[in-house]
Amino acid sequence: KAGVTQTPRYLIKTRGQQVTLSCSPISGHRSVSWYQQTPGQGLQFLFEYFSETQRNKGNFPGRFSGRQFSNSRSEMNVSTLELGDSALYLCASSLTGRGTDTQYFGPGTRLTVL
Amino acid sequence: ILNVEQSPQSLHVQEGDSTNFTCSFPSSNFYALHWYRWETAKSPEALFVMTLNGDEKKKGRISATLNTKEGYSYLYIKGSQPEDSATYLCASYYIQGAQKLVFGQGTRLTINP
């Protein structure tokens, strides 16, 4: 079974630009969650999508948005990039997104904002 | 406050030794506790999902226990091997407000050959 894939793996953008990251979950998984990791902060929950609907959202500004398609693939968008958005962005998929489900992580997208 | 603490932050262990580290989480409204292993340049890998007080899970040389009443979990590694070098993350799943996994900062384990 193929694992979770994320594209691109690396991105360099400048302040003010916008960026779109993509996540393809494990086949059959309907829940996709997104996390941000910055040095010293650990993994911070951004949002979770299930059946094309945002079901849960973390404490991030509205510049961070996402969507999920009918095939469960998900995209995350960050508009008006700031230097502090430089981070590793991970997505994770699970069957239903319930708290007892195992989450399977992708390799992440490393975003650098200059 | 949704806070998950892990200790120690880092640990150096000799190959063959056994080790353990701690994850602390608020015990009120507990739902589930997850452990992950994250090796450098790889994806975090799920180790255990634990829900019941007194639960004990095992995967090879790695085991974990859970105390939901006092809000802690221990991860044990028996006979450490170089391939055990990784960051070990725990996360507690919260169901108040936005349902989500809240991660600790991790314990970075280095096994010295």
GROMACS .gro file of C-alpha atoms in nm:
model
  227
    1LYS     CA    1   0.000   0.000   0.000
    2ALA     CA    2   0.144   0.336  -0.100
    3GLY     CA    3   0.209   0.579   0.183
    4VAL     CA    4   0.114   0.942   0.221
    5THR     CA    5   0.280   1.163  -0.037
    6GLN     CA    6   0.338   1.536  -0.030
    7THR     CA    7   0.443   1.769  -0.306
    8PRO     CA    8   0.657   1.962  -0.347
    9ARG     CA    9   0.918   1.852  -0.093
   10TYR     CA   10   1.092   2.189  -0.088
   11LEU     CA   11   0.977   2.540  -0.167
   12ILE     CA   12   1.138   2.880  -0.154
   13LYS     CA   13   0.911   3.184  -0.167
   14THR     CA   14   0.938   3.552  -0.086
   15ARG     CA   15   0.731   3.755   0.157
   16GLY     CA   16   0.390   3.849   0.026
   17GLN     CA   17   0.363   3.556  -0.216
   18GLN     CA   18   0.122   3.270  -0.176
   19VAL     CA   19   0.188   2.898  -0.183
   20THR     CA   20  -0.011   2.578  -0.232
   21LEU     CA   21   0.099   2.245  -0.086
   22SER     CA   22  -0.049   1.910  -0.183
   23CYS     CA   23  -0.111   1.590   0.011
   24SER     CA   24  -0.224   1.254  -0.125
   25PRO     CA   25  -0.348   1.024   0.152
   26ILE     CA   26  -0.331   0.648   0.174
   27SER     CA   27  -0.596   0.490  -0.045
   28GLY     CA   28  -0.921   0.450   0.149
   29HIS     CA   29  -0.836   0.714   0.409
   30ARG     CA   30  -1.094   0.992   0.423
   31SER     CA   31  -0.940   1.218   0.685
   32VAL     CA   32  -0.643   1.445   0.618
   33SER     CA   33  -0.485   1.664   0.885
   34TRP     CA   34  -0.220   1.932   0.839
   35TYR     CA   35   0.051   2.029   1.088
   36GLN     CA   36   0.319   2.296   1.103
   37GLN     CA   37   0.654   2.236   1.266
   38THR     CA   38   0.884   2.524   1.350
   39PRO     CA   39   1.201   2.508   1.561
   40GLY     CA   40   1.113   2.506   1.927
   41GLN     CA   41   0.737   2.482   1.866
   42GLY     CA   42   0.678   2.118   1.795
   43LEU     CA   43   0.399   2.002   1.570
   44GLN     CA   44   0.104   2.244   1.566
   45PHE     CA   45  -0.234   2.140   1.431
   46LEU     CA   46  -0.359   2.350   1.140
   47PHE     CA   47  -0.681   2.182   1.027
   48GLU     CA   48  -0.847   1.853   0.944
   49TYR     CA   49  -1.059   1.764   0.643
   50PHE     CA   50  -1.303   1.476   0.616
   51SER     CA   51  -1.520   1.402   0.313
   52GLU     CA   52  -1.434   1.738   0.153
   53THR     CA   53  -1.535   1.936   0.463
   54GLN     CA   54  -1.315   2.114   0.712
   55ARG     CA   55  -1.407   1.943   1.035
   56ASN     CA   56  -1.158   2.095   1.281
   57LYS     CA   57  -0.936   2.400   1.278
   58GLY     CA   58  -0.637   2.503   1.489
   59ASN     CA   59  -0.535   2.851   1.602
   60PHE     CA   60  -0.386   2.987   1.283
   61PRO     CA   61  -0.475   3.307   1.100
   62GLY     CA   62  -0.711   3.308   0.804
   63ARG     CA   63  -0.413   3.326   0.566
   64PHE     CA   64  -0.392   2.950   0.614
   65SER     CA   65  -0.664   2.764   0.430
   66GLY     CA   66  -0.718   2.428   0.277
   67ARG     CA   67  -0.952   2.207   0.086
   68GLN     CA   68  -1.013   1.843   0.014
   69PHE     CA   69  -1.119   1.686  -0.311
   70SER     CA   70  -1.355   1.397  -0.374
   71ASN     CA   71  -1.061   1.156  -0.401
   72SER     CA   72  -0.951   1.270  -0.049
   73ARG     CA   73  -0.645   1.450  -0.179
   74SER     CA   74  -0.595   1.774   0.009
   75GLU     CA   75  -0.430   2.106  -0.059
   76MET     CA   76  -0.317   2.369   0.184
   77ASN     CA   77  -0.278   2.732   0.084
   78VAL     CA   78  -0.091   3.010   0.261
   79SER     CA   79  -0.147   3.361   0.130
   80THR     CA   80   0.058   3.674   0.192
   81LEU     CA   81   0.355   3.477   0.320
   82GLU     CA   82   0.547   3.604   0.621
   83LEU     CA   83   0.898   3.514   0.733
   84GLY     CA   84   0.749   3.326   1.029
   85ASP     CA   85   0.570   3.088   0.794
   86SER     CA   86   0.902   2.919   0.720
   87ALA     CA   87   0.846   2.570   0.853
   88LEU     CA   88   0.803   2.203   0.777
   89TYR     CA   89   0.442   2.131   0.683
   90LEU     CA   90   0.327   1.775   0.741
   91CYS     CA   91   0.005   1.611   0.645
   92ALA     CA   92  -0.133   1.294   0.796
   93SER     CA   93  -0.413   1.068   0.683
   94SER     CA   94  -0.634   0.827   0.873
   95LEU     CA   95  -0.940   0.619   0.801
   96THR     CA   96  -1.196   0.835   0.977
   97GLY     CA   97  -1.000   1.098   1.173
   98ARG     CA   98  -1.131   0.972   1.506
   99GLY     CA   99  -0.893   1.023   1.798
  100THR     CA  100  -0.825   0.650   1.824
  101ASP     CA  101  -0.729   0.619   1.458
  102THR     CA  102  -0.363   0.581   1.374
  103GLN     CA  103  -0.244   0.879   1.172
  104TYR     CA  104   0.002   0.814   0.890
  105PHE     CA  105   0.232   1.102   0.809
  106GLY     CA  106   0.381   1.215   0.482
  107PRO     CA  107   0.744   1.326   0.444
  108GLY     CA  108   0.653   1.695   0.465
  109THR     CA  109   0.709   2.006   0.258
  110ARG     CA  110   0.990   2.235   0.373
  111LEU     CA  111   0.885   2.594   0.306
  112THR     CA  112   1.139   2.874   0.325
  113VAL     CA  113   1.015   3.233   0.308
  114LEU     CA  114   1.278   3.494   0.222
  115ILE     CA  115  -0.461   2.484   2.867
  116LEU     CA  116  -0.389   2.200   2.626
  117ASN     CA  117  -0.030   2.118   2.712
  118VAL     CA  118   0.165   1.800   2.655
  119GLU     CA  119   0.509   1.780   2.814
  120GLN     CA  120   0.785   1.533   2.739
  121SER     CA  121   1.098   1.468   2.940
  122PRO     CA  122   1.383   1.459   2.901
  123GLN     CA  123   1.427   1.675   2.590
  124SER     CA  124   1.727   1.470   2.485
  125LEU     CA  125   1.895   1.152   2.595
  126HIS     CA  126   2.220   0.974   2.510
  127VAL     CA  127   2.228   0.601   2.581
  128GLN     CA  128   2.489   0.333   2.525
  129GLU     CA  129   2.404   0.058   2.283
  130GLY     CA  130   2.253  -0.234   2.471
  131ASP     CA  131   2.122  -0.025   2.759
  132SER     CA  132   1.753   0.014   2.830
  133THR     CA  133   1.591   0.352   2.863
  134ASN     CA  134   1.259   0.520   2.922
  135PHE     CA  135   1.103   0.863   2.893
  136THR     CA  136   0.787   1.037   2.999
  137CYS     CA  137   0.488   1.209   2.845
  138SER     CA  138   0.260   1.418   3.070
  139PHE     CA  139  -0.083   1.541   2.965
  140PRO     CA  140  -0.393   1.686   3.133
  141SER     CA  141  -0.593   1.396   3.274
  142SER     CA  142  -0.931   1.570   3.250
  143ASN     CA  143  -1.134   1.481   2.940
  144PHE     CA  144  -0.868   1.235   2.826
  145TYR     CA  145  -0.952   1.057   2.501
  146ALA     CA  146  -0.643   0.894   2.348
  147LEU     CA  147  -0.265   0.909   2.364
  148HIS     CA  148  -0.042   0.854   2.059
  149TRP     CA  149   0.330   0.774   2.039
  150TYR     CA  150   0.537   0.833   1.725
  151ARG     CA  151   0.898   0.774   1.628
  152TRP     CA  152   1.051   1.032   1.394
  153GLU     CA  153   1.384   0.954   1.235
  154THR     CA  154   1.578   1.228   1.062
  155ALA     CA  155   1.471   1.285   0.699
  156LYS     CA  156   1.180   1.043   0.734
  157SER     CA  157   0.809   1.068   0.815
  158PRO     CA  158   0.687   1.028   1.173
  159GLU     CA  159   0.597   0.664   1.224
  160ALA     CA  160   0.309   0.561   1.450
  161LEU     CA  161   0.408   0.336   1.740
  162PHE     CA  162   0.102   0.311   1.963
  163VAL     CA  163  -0.245   0.450   2.020
  164MET     CA  164  -0.357   0.404   2.380
  165THR     CA  165  -0.691   0.474   2.537
  166LEU     CA  166  -0.746   0.276   2.856
  167ASN     CA  167  -0.603   0.348   3.199
  168GLY     CA  168  -0.342   0.084   3.281
  169ASP     CA  169  -0.304  -0.001   2.913
  170GLU     CA  170   0.029  -0.150   2.812
  171LYS     CA  171   0.136  -0.191   2.450
  172LYS     CA  172   0.443  -0.358   2.303
  173LYS     CA  173   0.612  -0.357   1.964
  174GLY     CA  174   0.936  -0.552   1.957
  175ARG     CA  175   1.173  -0.397   2.209
  176ILE     CA  176   0.953  -0.091   2.259
  177SER     CA  177   0.667  -0.078   2.505
  178ALA     CA  178   0.446   0.190   2.655
  179THR     CA  179   0.222   0.227   2.958
  180LEU     CA  180  -0.062   0.467   3.024
  181ASN     CA  181  -0.199   0.625   3.341
  182THR     CA  182  -0.499   0.839   3.251
  183LYS     CA  183  -0.590   0.923   3.612
  184GLU     CA  184  -0.261   1.101   3.680
  185GLY     CA  185  -0.196   1.202   3.319
  186TYR     CA  186   0.126   1.033   3.214
  187SER     CA  187   0.263   0.770   2.980
  188TYR     CA  188   0.603   0.603   2.977
  189LEU     CA  189   0.783   0.473   2.671
  190TYR     CA  190   1.043   0.202   2.731
  191ILE     CA  191   1.314   0.077   2.495
  192LYS     CA  192   1.487  -0.244   2.596
  193GLY     CA  193   1.841  -0.318   2.474
  194SER     CA  194   1.883   0.002   2.268
  195GLN     CA  195   2.021  -0.033   1.917
  196PRO     CA  196   2.166   0.239   1.691
  197GLU     CA  197   1.852   0.222   1.475
  198ASP     CA  198   1.649   0.338   1.776
  199SER     CA  199   1.808   0.683   1.742
  200ALA     CA  200   1.517   0.915   1.666
  201THR     CA  201   1.288   1.173   1.818
  202TYR     CA  202   0.998   1.017   2.007
  203LEU     CA  203   0.679   1.221   2.009
  204CYS     CA  204   0.370   1.177   2.216
  205ALA     CA  205   0.038   1.345   2.143
  206SER     CA  206  -0.287   1.363   2.333
  207TYR     CA  207  -0.613   1.380   2.144
  208TYR     CA  208  -0.846   1.650   2.272
  209ILE     CA  209  -1.219   1.654   2.219
  210GLN     CA  210  -1.294   1.993   2.373
  211GLY     CA  211  -1.346   2.259   2.109
  212ALA     CA  212  -1.148   2.171   1.797
  213GLN     CA  213  -1.080   1.798   1.812
  214LYS     CA  214  -0.711   1.754   1.749
  215LEU     CA  215  -0.384   1.592   1.842
  216VAL     CA  216  -0.169   1.812   2.065
  217PHE     CA  217   0.196   1.709   2.046
  218GLY     CA  218   0.473   1.733   2.298
  219GLN     CA  219   0.812   1.872   2.198
  220GLY     CA  220   0.960   1.525   2.176
  221THR     CA  221   1.249   1.337   2.332
  222ARG     CA  222   1.555   1.315   2.107
  223LEU     CA  223   1.724   0.980   2.167
  224THR     CA  224   2.080   0.910   2.052
  225ILE     CA  225   2.226   0.562   2.087
  226ASN     CA  226   2.605   0.557   2.117
  227PRO     CA  227   2.764   0.243   1.967
   0.00000   0.00000   0.00000
